[in-house]
XYZ file of C-alpha atoms in Angstrom:
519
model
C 28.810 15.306 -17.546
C 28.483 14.367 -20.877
C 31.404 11.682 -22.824
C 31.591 11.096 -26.274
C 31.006 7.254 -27.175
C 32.434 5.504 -29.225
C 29.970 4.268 -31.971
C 27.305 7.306 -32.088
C 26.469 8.623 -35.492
C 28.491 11.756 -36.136
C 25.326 13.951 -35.808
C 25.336 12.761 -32.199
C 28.487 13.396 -31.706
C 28.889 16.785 -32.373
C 25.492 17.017 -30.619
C 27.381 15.560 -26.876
C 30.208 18.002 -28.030
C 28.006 21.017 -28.468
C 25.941 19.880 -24.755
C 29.455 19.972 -23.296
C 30.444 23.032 -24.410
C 26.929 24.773 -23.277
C 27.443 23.026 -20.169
C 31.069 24.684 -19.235
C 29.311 28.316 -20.346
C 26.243 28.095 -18.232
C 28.787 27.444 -15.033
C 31.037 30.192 -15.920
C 28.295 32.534 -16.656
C 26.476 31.436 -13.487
C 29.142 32.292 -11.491
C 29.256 35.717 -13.533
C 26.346 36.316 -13.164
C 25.808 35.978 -9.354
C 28.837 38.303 -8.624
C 27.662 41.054 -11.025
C 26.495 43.947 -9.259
C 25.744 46.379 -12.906
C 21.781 45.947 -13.531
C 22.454 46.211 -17.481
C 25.609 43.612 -16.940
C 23.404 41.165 -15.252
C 20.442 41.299 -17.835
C 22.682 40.854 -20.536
C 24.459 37.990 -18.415
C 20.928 36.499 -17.806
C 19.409 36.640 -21.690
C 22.892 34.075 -22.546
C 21.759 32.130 -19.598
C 18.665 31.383 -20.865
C 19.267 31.130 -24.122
C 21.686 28.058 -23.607
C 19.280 26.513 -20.951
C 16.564 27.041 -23.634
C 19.506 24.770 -26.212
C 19.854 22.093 -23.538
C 16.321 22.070 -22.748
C 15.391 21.018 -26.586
C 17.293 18.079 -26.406
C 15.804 17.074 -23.123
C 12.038 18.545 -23.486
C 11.937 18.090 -19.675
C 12.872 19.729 -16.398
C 16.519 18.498 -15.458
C 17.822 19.325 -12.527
C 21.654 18.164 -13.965
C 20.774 21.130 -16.661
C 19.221 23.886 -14.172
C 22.145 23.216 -11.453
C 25.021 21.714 -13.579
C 27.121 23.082 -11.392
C 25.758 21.624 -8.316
C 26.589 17.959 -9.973
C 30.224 18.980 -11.901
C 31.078 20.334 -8.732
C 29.860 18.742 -6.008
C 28.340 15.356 -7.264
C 24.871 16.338 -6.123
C 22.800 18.577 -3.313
C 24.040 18.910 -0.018
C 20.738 19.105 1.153
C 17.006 18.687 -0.105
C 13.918 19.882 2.096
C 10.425 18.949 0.250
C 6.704 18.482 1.243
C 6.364 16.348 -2.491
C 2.743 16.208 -4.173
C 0.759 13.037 -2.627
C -0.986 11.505 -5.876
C -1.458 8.036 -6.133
C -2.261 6.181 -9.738
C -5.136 4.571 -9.569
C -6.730 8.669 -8.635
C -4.443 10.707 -11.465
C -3.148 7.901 -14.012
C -1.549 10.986 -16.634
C 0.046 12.006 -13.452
C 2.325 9.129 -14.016
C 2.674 9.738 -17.739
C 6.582 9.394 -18.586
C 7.392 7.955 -15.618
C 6.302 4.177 -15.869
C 9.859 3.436 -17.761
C 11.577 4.758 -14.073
C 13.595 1.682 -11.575
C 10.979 3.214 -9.040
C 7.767 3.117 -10.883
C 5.683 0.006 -9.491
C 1.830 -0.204 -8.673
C -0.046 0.681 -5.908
C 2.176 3.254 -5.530
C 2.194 7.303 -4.774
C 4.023 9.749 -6.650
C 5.681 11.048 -3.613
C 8.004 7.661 -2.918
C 9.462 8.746 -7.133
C 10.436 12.017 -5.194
C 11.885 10.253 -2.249
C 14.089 7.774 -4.640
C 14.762 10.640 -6.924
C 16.187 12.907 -3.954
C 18.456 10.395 -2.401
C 19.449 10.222 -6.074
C 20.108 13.820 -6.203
C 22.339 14.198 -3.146
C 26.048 14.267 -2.800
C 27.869 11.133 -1.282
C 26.301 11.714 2.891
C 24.404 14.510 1.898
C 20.347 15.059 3.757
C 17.060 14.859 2.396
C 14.073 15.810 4.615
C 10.716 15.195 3.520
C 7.369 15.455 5.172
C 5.472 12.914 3.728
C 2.617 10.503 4.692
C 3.254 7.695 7.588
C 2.399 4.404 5.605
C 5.140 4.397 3.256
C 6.699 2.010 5.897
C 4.090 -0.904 5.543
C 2.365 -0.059 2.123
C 3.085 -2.358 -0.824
C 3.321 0.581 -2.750
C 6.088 1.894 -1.332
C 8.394 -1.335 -1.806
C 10.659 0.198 -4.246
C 11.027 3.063 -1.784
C 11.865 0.974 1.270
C 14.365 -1.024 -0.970
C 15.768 2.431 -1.840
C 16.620 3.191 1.714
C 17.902 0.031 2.371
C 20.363 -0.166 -0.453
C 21.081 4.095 -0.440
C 20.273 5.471 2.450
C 20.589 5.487 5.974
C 17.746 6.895 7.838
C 18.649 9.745 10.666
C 15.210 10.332 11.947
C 11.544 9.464 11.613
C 8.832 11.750 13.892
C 5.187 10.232 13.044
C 2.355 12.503 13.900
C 0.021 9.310 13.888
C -3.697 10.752 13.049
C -2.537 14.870 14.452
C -3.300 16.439 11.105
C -0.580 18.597 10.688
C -2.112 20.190 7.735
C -5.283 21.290 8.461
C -6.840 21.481 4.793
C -6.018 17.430 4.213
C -7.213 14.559 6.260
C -3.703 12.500 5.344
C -1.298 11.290 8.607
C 1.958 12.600 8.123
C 5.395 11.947 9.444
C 8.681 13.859 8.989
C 11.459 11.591 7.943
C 15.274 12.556 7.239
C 17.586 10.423 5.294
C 21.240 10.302 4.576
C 22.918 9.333 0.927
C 24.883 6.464 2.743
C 25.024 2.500 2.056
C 27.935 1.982 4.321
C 26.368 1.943 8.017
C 24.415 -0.586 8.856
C 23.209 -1.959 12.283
C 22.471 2.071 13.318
C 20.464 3.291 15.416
C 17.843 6.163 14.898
C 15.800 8.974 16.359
C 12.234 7.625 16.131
C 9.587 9.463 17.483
C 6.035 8.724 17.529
C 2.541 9.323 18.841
C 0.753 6.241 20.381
C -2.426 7.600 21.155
C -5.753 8.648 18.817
C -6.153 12.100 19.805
C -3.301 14.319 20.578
C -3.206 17.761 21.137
C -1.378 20.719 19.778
C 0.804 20.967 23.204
C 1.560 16.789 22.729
C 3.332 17.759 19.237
C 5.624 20.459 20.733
C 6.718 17.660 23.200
C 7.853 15.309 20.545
C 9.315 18.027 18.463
C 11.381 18.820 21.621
C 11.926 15.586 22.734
C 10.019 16.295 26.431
C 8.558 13.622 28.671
C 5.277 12.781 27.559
C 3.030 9.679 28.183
C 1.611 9.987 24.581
C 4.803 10.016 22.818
C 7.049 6.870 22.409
C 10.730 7.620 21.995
C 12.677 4.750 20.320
C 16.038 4.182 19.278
C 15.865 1.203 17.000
C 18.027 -0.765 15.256
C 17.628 -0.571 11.651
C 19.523 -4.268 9.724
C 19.360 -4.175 6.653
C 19.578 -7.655 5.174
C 17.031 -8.367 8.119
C 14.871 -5.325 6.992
C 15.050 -6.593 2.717
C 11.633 -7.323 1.417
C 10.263 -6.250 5.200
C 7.798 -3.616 6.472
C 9.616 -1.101 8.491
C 8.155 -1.393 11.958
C 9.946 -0.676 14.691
C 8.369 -0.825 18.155
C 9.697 -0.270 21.893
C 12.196 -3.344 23.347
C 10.162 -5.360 25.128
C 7.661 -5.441 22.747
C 10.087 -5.916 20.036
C 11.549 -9.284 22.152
C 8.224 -10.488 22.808
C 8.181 -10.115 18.637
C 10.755 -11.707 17.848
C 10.191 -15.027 20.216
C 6.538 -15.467 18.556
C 8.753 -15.374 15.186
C 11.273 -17.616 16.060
C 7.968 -20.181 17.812
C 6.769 -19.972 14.116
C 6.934 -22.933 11.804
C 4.539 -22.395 8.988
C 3.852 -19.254 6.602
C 0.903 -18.867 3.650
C 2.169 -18.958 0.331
C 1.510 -16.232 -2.147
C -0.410 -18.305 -4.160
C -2.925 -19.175 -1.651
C -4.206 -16.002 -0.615
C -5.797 -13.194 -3.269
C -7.899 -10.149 -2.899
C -10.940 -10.523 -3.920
C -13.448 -9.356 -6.905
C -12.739 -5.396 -8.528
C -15.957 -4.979 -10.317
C -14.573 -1.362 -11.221
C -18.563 -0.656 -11.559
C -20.432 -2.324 -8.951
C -23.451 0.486 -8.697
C -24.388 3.681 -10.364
C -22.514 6.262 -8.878
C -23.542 10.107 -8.468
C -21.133 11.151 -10.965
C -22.314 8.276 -13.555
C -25.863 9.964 -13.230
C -24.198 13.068 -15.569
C -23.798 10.567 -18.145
C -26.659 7.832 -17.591
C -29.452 10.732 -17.533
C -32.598 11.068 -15.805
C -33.995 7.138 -16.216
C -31.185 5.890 -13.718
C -30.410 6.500 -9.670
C -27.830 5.857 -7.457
C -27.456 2.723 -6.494
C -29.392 0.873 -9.329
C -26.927 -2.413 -10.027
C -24.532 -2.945 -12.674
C -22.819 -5.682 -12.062
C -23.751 -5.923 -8.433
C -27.814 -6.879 -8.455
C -30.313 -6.673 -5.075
C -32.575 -9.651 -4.833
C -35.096 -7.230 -6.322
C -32.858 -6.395 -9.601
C -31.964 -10.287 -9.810
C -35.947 -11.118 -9.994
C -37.006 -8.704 -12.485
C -34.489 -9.434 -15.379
C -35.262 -12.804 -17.374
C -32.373 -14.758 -16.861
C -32.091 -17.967 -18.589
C -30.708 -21.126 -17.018
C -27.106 -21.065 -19.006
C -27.418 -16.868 -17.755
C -28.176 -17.902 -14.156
C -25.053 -20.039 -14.152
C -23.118 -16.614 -14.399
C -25.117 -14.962 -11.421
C -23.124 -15.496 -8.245
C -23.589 -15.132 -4.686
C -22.455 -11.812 -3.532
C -21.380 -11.138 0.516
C -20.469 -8.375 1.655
C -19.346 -7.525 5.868
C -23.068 -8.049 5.956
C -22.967 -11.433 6.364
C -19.277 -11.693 6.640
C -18.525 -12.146 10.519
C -15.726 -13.122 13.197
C -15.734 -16.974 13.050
C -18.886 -17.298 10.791
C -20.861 -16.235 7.945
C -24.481 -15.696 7.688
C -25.015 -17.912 4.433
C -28.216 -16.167 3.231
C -26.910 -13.076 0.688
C -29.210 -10.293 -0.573
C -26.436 -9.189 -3.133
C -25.709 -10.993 -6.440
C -22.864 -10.508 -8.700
C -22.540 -10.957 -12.839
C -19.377 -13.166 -12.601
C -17.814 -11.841 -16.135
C -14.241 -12.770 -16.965
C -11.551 -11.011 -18.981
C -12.465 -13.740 -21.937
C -15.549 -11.204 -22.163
C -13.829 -8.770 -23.403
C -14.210 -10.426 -26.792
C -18.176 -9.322 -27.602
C -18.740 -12.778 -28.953
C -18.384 -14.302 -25.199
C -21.579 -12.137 -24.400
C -23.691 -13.683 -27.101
C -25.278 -16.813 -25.544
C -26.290 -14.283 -22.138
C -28.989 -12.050 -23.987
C -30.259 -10.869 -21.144
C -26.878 -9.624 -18.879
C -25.792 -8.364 -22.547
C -29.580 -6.275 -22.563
C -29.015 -5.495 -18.720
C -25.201 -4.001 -19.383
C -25.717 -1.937 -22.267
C -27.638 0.274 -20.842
C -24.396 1.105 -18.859
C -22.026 0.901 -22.045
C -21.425 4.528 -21.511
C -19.703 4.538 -17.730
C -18.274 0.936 -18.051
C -14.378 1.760 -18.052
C -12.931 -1.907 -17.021
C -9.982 -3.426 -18.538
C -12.373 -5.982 -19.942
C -14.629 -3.354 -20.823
C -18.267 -3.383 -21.092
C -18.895 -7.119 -20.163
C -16.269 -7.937 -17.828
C -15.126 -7.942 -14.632
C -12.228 -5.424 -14.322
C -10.799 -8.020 -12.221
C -12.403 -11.181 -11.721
C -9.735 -13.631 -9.537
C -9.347 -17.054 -9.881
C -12.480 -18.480 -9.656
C -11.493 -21.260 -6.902
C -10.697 -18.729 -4.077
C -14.662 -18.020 -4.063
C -15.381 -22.326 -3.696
C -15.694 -24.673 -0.934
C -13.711 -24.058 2.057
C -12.177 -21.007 2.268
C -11.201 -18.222 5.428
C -12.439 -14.311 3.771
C -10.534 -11.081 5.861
C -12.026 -7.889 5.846
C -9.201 -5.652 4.778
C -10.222 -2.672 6.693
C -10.946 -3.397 10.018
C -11.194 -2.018 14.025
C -9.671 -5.536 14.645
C -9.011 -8.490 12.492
C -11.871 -10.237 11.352
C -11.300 -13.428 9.730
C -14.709 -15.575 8.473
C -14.422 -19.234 7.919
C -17.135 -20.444 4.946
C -17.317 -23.897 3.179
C -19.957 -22.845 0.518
C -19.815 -20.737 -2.657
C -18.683 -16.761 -1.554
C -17.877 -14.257 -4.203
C -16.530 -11.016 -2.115
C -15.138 -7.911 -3.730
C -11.649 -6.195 -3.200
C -12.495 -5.097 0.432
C -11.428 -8.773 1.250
C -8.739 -10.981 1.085
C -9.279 -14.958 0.356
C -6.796 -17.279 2.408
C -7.448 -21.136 0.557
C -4.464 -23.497 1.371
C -4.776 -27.634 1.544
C -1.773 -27.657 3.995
C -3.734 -26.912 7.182
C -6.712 -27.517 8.348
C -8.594 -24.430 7.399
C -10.517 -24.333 10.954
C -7.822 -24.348 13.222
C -6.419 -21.728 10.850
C -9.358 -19.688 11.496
C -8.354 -19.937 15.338
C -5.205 -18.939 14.865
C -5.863 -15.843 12.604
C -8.669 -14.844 15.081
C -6.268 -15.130 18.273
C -4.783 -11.817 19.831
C -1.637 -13.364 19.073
C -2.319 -12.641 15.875
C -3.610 -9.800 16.382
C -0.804 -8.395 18.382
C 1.327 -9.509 15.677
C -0.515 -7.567 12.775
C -1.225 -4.214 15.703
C 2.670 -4.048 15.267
C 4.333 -5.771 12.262
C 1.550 -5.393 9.591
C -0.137 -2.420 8.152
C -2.120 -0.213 10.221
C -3.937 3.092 9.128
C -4.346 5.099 12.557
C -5.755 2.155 15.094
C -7.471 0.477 12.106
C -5.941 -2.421 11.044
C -5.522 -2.993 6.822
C -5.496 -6.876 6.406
C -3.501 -7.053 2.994
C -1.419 -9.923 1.369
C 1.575 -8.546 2.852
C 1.138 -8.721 5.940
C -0.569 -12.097 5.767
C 2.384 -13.734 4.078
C 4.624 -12.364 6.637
C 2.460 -14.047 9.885
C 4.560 -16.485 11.595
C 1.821 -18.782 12.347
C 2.392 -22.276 14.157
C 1.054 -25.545 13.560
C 0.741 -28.299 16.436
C 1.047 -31.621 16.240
C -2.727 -32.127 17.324
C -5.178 -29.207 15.749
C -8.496 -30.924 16.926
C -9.182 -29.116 20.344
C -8.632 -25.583 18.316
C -10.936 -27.228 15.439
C -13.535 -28.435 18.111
C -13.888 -24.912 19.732
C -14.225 -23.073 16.124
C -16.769 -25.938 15.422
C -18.783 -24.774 18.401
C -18.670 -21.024 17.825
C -19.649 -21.664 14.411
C -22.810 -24.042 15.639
C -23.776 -21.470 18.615
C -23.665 -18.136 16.164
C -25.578 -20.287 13.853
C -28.550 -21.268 16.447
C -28.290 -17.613 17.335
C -26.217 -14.587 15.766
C -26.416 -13.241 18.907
C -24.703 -15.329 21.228
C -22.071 -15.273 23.488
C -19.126 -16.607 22.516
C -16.473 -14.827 24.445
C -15.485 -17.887 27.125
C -14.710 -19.877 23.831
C -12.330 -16.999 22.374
C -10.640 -17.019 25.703
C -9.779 -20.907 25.653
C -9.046 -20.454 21.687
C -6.788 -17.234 23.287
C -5.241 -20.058 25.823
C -4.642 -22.937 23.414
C -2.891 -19.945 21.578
C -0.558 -19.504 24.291
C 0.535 -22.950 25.261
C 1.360 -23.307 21.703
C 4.219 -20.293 21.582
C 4.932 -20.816 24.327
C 4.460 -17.681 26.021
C 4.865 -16.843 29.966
C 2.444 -14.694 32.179
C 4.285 -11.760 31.817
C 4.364 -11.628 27.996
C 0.393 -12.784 27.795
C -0.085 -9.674 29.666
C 1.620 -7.593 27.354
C -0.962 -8.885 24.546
C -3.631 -8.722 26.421
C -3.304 -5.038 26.675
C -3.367 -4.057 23.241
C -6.759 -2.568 21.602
């Protein structure tokens, strides 16, 4: 395990000289010790054990499985097996979780803990050895979990995948869980693979012993896809049944225009929008929940003295109030203290006397980056101007809002602002159940609820005609009938948006039916 290199002081040296030797004892007394049937024999056997782990240990000051099992890895070049249910902790919930481990290839944002154990045990296995995990189901579409999914692409080859969907395997936690088995193996490619899943929101105990066994059941899809790798690099993994996966790949191929990455951005993280319950322990008795921080009600807006220059930092706030399919209500009730990261320098806050007075009163729970004036994340500014289309990220089906006037929105949306098309025909598109057919089965889903995230919306293959007027036309007139009256009907005018759609991928009857049918 260890080599003496050239170059090391001679301290080190005889350091990598003493770890070897330690190394060759703790395997021969392993094996000692395992075969010794004398009580006394095996203590002593035991006490030299530990005592060189406890050598090997202070150099390392960590838990190393090459120390613990050396003999696993001189002898075998790894496990040939490793069954774990891993801890599920993600960052932004236990940051000193992730203490030590930022330096790792695997390490990236967003992520959970559990995807480090993933890497780390395909790591850890012998050339074709198994790791089985059971692990939560969106590792496949999360951002998170890119490093993970590049992992497997590059490492591993995956045997089987048998997604619960929302059955809660483990009563105690409300997290969907699949169990997933991968090989230590970057030859194969073009395999197939056991892929099991439930399709439907409720299943029952008896519906799980089915798919565990494999029995006919018309909850349970069966699948054995086809898993590419240089087609799957930088992808989701979705994999769906053939003629769905066809009808897939034809709207991809129809496709002939894609958002760029720099015209799409989630919106505002106030990190403190309102007083929270837990601030209360801190604030004391003169506060409630709910009182604005950097999120103010009409009321809380009125009864502080802003000045002009002050009002120019007191935005328009919308939340899926207002936000709607097609069209947004342009009347807010929320307003929002539009602070950049500049304000993290106190002497930005000096000509705003007033939002200075109103946030030091919350000095004490304020725990942004750009801490206690601004914005923990404020976005470029432009996404929140002029014409714009705002998705709710969390959604029972996509819901994208055309606006044309000034609409600061916080992190539960994503902006889409692009000059290449016009923006109301692309509010048409992304509002057609082509679309959302597309995103039920190649974006990011949690259960049936659809998660709208920059992802997915980069990956859309959307399609531009020639002439975009009649699709502008019939947004035009949704927007002008929900405006007359929020509550009108304006289903006949999704259908022909729906049939426009069509024509334009050109899709046959029998593959319209198959979107039609999706929730």
């Amino acid at each position: 395990m260890y080599k003496v290199v050239r170059g090391n002081s001679l301290q080190e040296i005889r350091r990598e000289i003493n770890n070897w030797k330690d190394f060759k004892l703790l395997e021969t007394l392993k094996a000692i010790y395992h075969n010794e049937t004398n009580s006394k024999r095996k203590m002593d056997y035991k006490q030299q054990i530990d005592e060189i782990l406890s050598r090997l240990t202070d150099n390392f000051q960590y838990f190393d499985l090459k120390i613990y099992f050396s003999e696993v890895f001189h002898n075998k070049s790894g496990f040939d097996i490793i069954i774990a249910n891993p801890p599920y902790i993600k960052e932004y919930i236990n940051r000193s979780a992730f203490d030590g481990l930022r330096d790792s290839p695997y390490y990236q944002g967003k992520m959970d803990i559990w995807y480090m154990f993933a890497c780390k045990g395909i790591d850890f296995l012998k050339p074709y050895g198994i790791i089985t995990l059971i692990a939560q189901n969106n590792w496949v579409t999360s951002f998170g979990a890119k490093k993970m999914r590049k992992k497997i692409i590059e490492d591993a080859k995956i045997l089987q995948m048998v997604d619960f969907y929302t059955f809660k395997i483990f009563e105690s936690s409300e997290i969907q869980t699949m169990i997933m088995i991968f090989q230590k193996n970057s030859k194969d490619d073009n395999y197939q693979f056991d892929f099991r899943r439930v399709k439907v929101e409720n299943p029952d105990y008896k519906d799980i012993i089915d798919m565990l066994n494999k029995l006919p059941n018309e909850k349970i899809v069966y699948l054995l896809p086809c898993f590419n790798r240089k087609i799957l690099k930088d992808k989701p993994f979705t994999f769906n049944e053939d003629i769905i996966e066809v009808l897939l790949r034809k709207i991809l191929h129809q496709s002939n225009f894609n958002l760029l990455d720099n015209e799409i951005t989630n919106g505002i993280h106030t990190h403190h929008d309102y007083v929270t319950k837990e601030m209360l322990k801190i604030l004391g008795p003169n506060f409630k929940v709910g009182d604005g921080i950097f999120v103010l009600s009409e009321v809380e807006k009125n009864s502080i003295p802003f000045t002009p220059t002050e009002l120019e930092l007191i935005k328009p706030y919308y939340t899926s109030e207002e936000l709607k399919k097609y069209y947004a209500v342009k009347k807010n009730s929320k307003w929002i203290i539009y602070t950049d990261s500049k304000f993290r320098n106190p002497k930005f806050i000096e000509p705003y006397p007033n939002i200075k007075k109103h946030l030091d009163k919350f000095q004490q729970v304020i725990t942004s980056d750009n801490k206690p004036y601004g914005l923990h994340r404020a976005r470029d500014e432009k996404f929140f101007k002029g014409e714009k289309i705002i998705a709710l990220r969390k959604c029972v089906e996509p819901c994208f809002t055309y606006t044309d006037f000034d609409c600061y929105v916080s992190a539960a949306f994503y902006i889409i602002k692009t000059e290449r098309v016009n923006m109301k025909f692309l509010t048409a598109l992304l509002n057609s159940k082509v679309v959302k057919f597309w995103l039920r089965y190649k974006g990011k889903m949690q259960g049936s609820n659809y998660q709208i995230d920059k992802e997915p919306l980069l990956n859309l293959p959307l399609k531009i005609p020639k002439n975009v007027q009649p699709f502008v036309n019939l947004v035009e007139e949704i927007i002008a009938r929900i405006k007359q009256n929020p509550a009108a009907n304006i289903s006949e005018l999704e259908i022909q948006i729906d049939k426009l759609v069509y024509e334009l991928y050109d899709l046959t009857n029998e593959e319209i039916e198959i979107i039609e049918k999706i929730r």
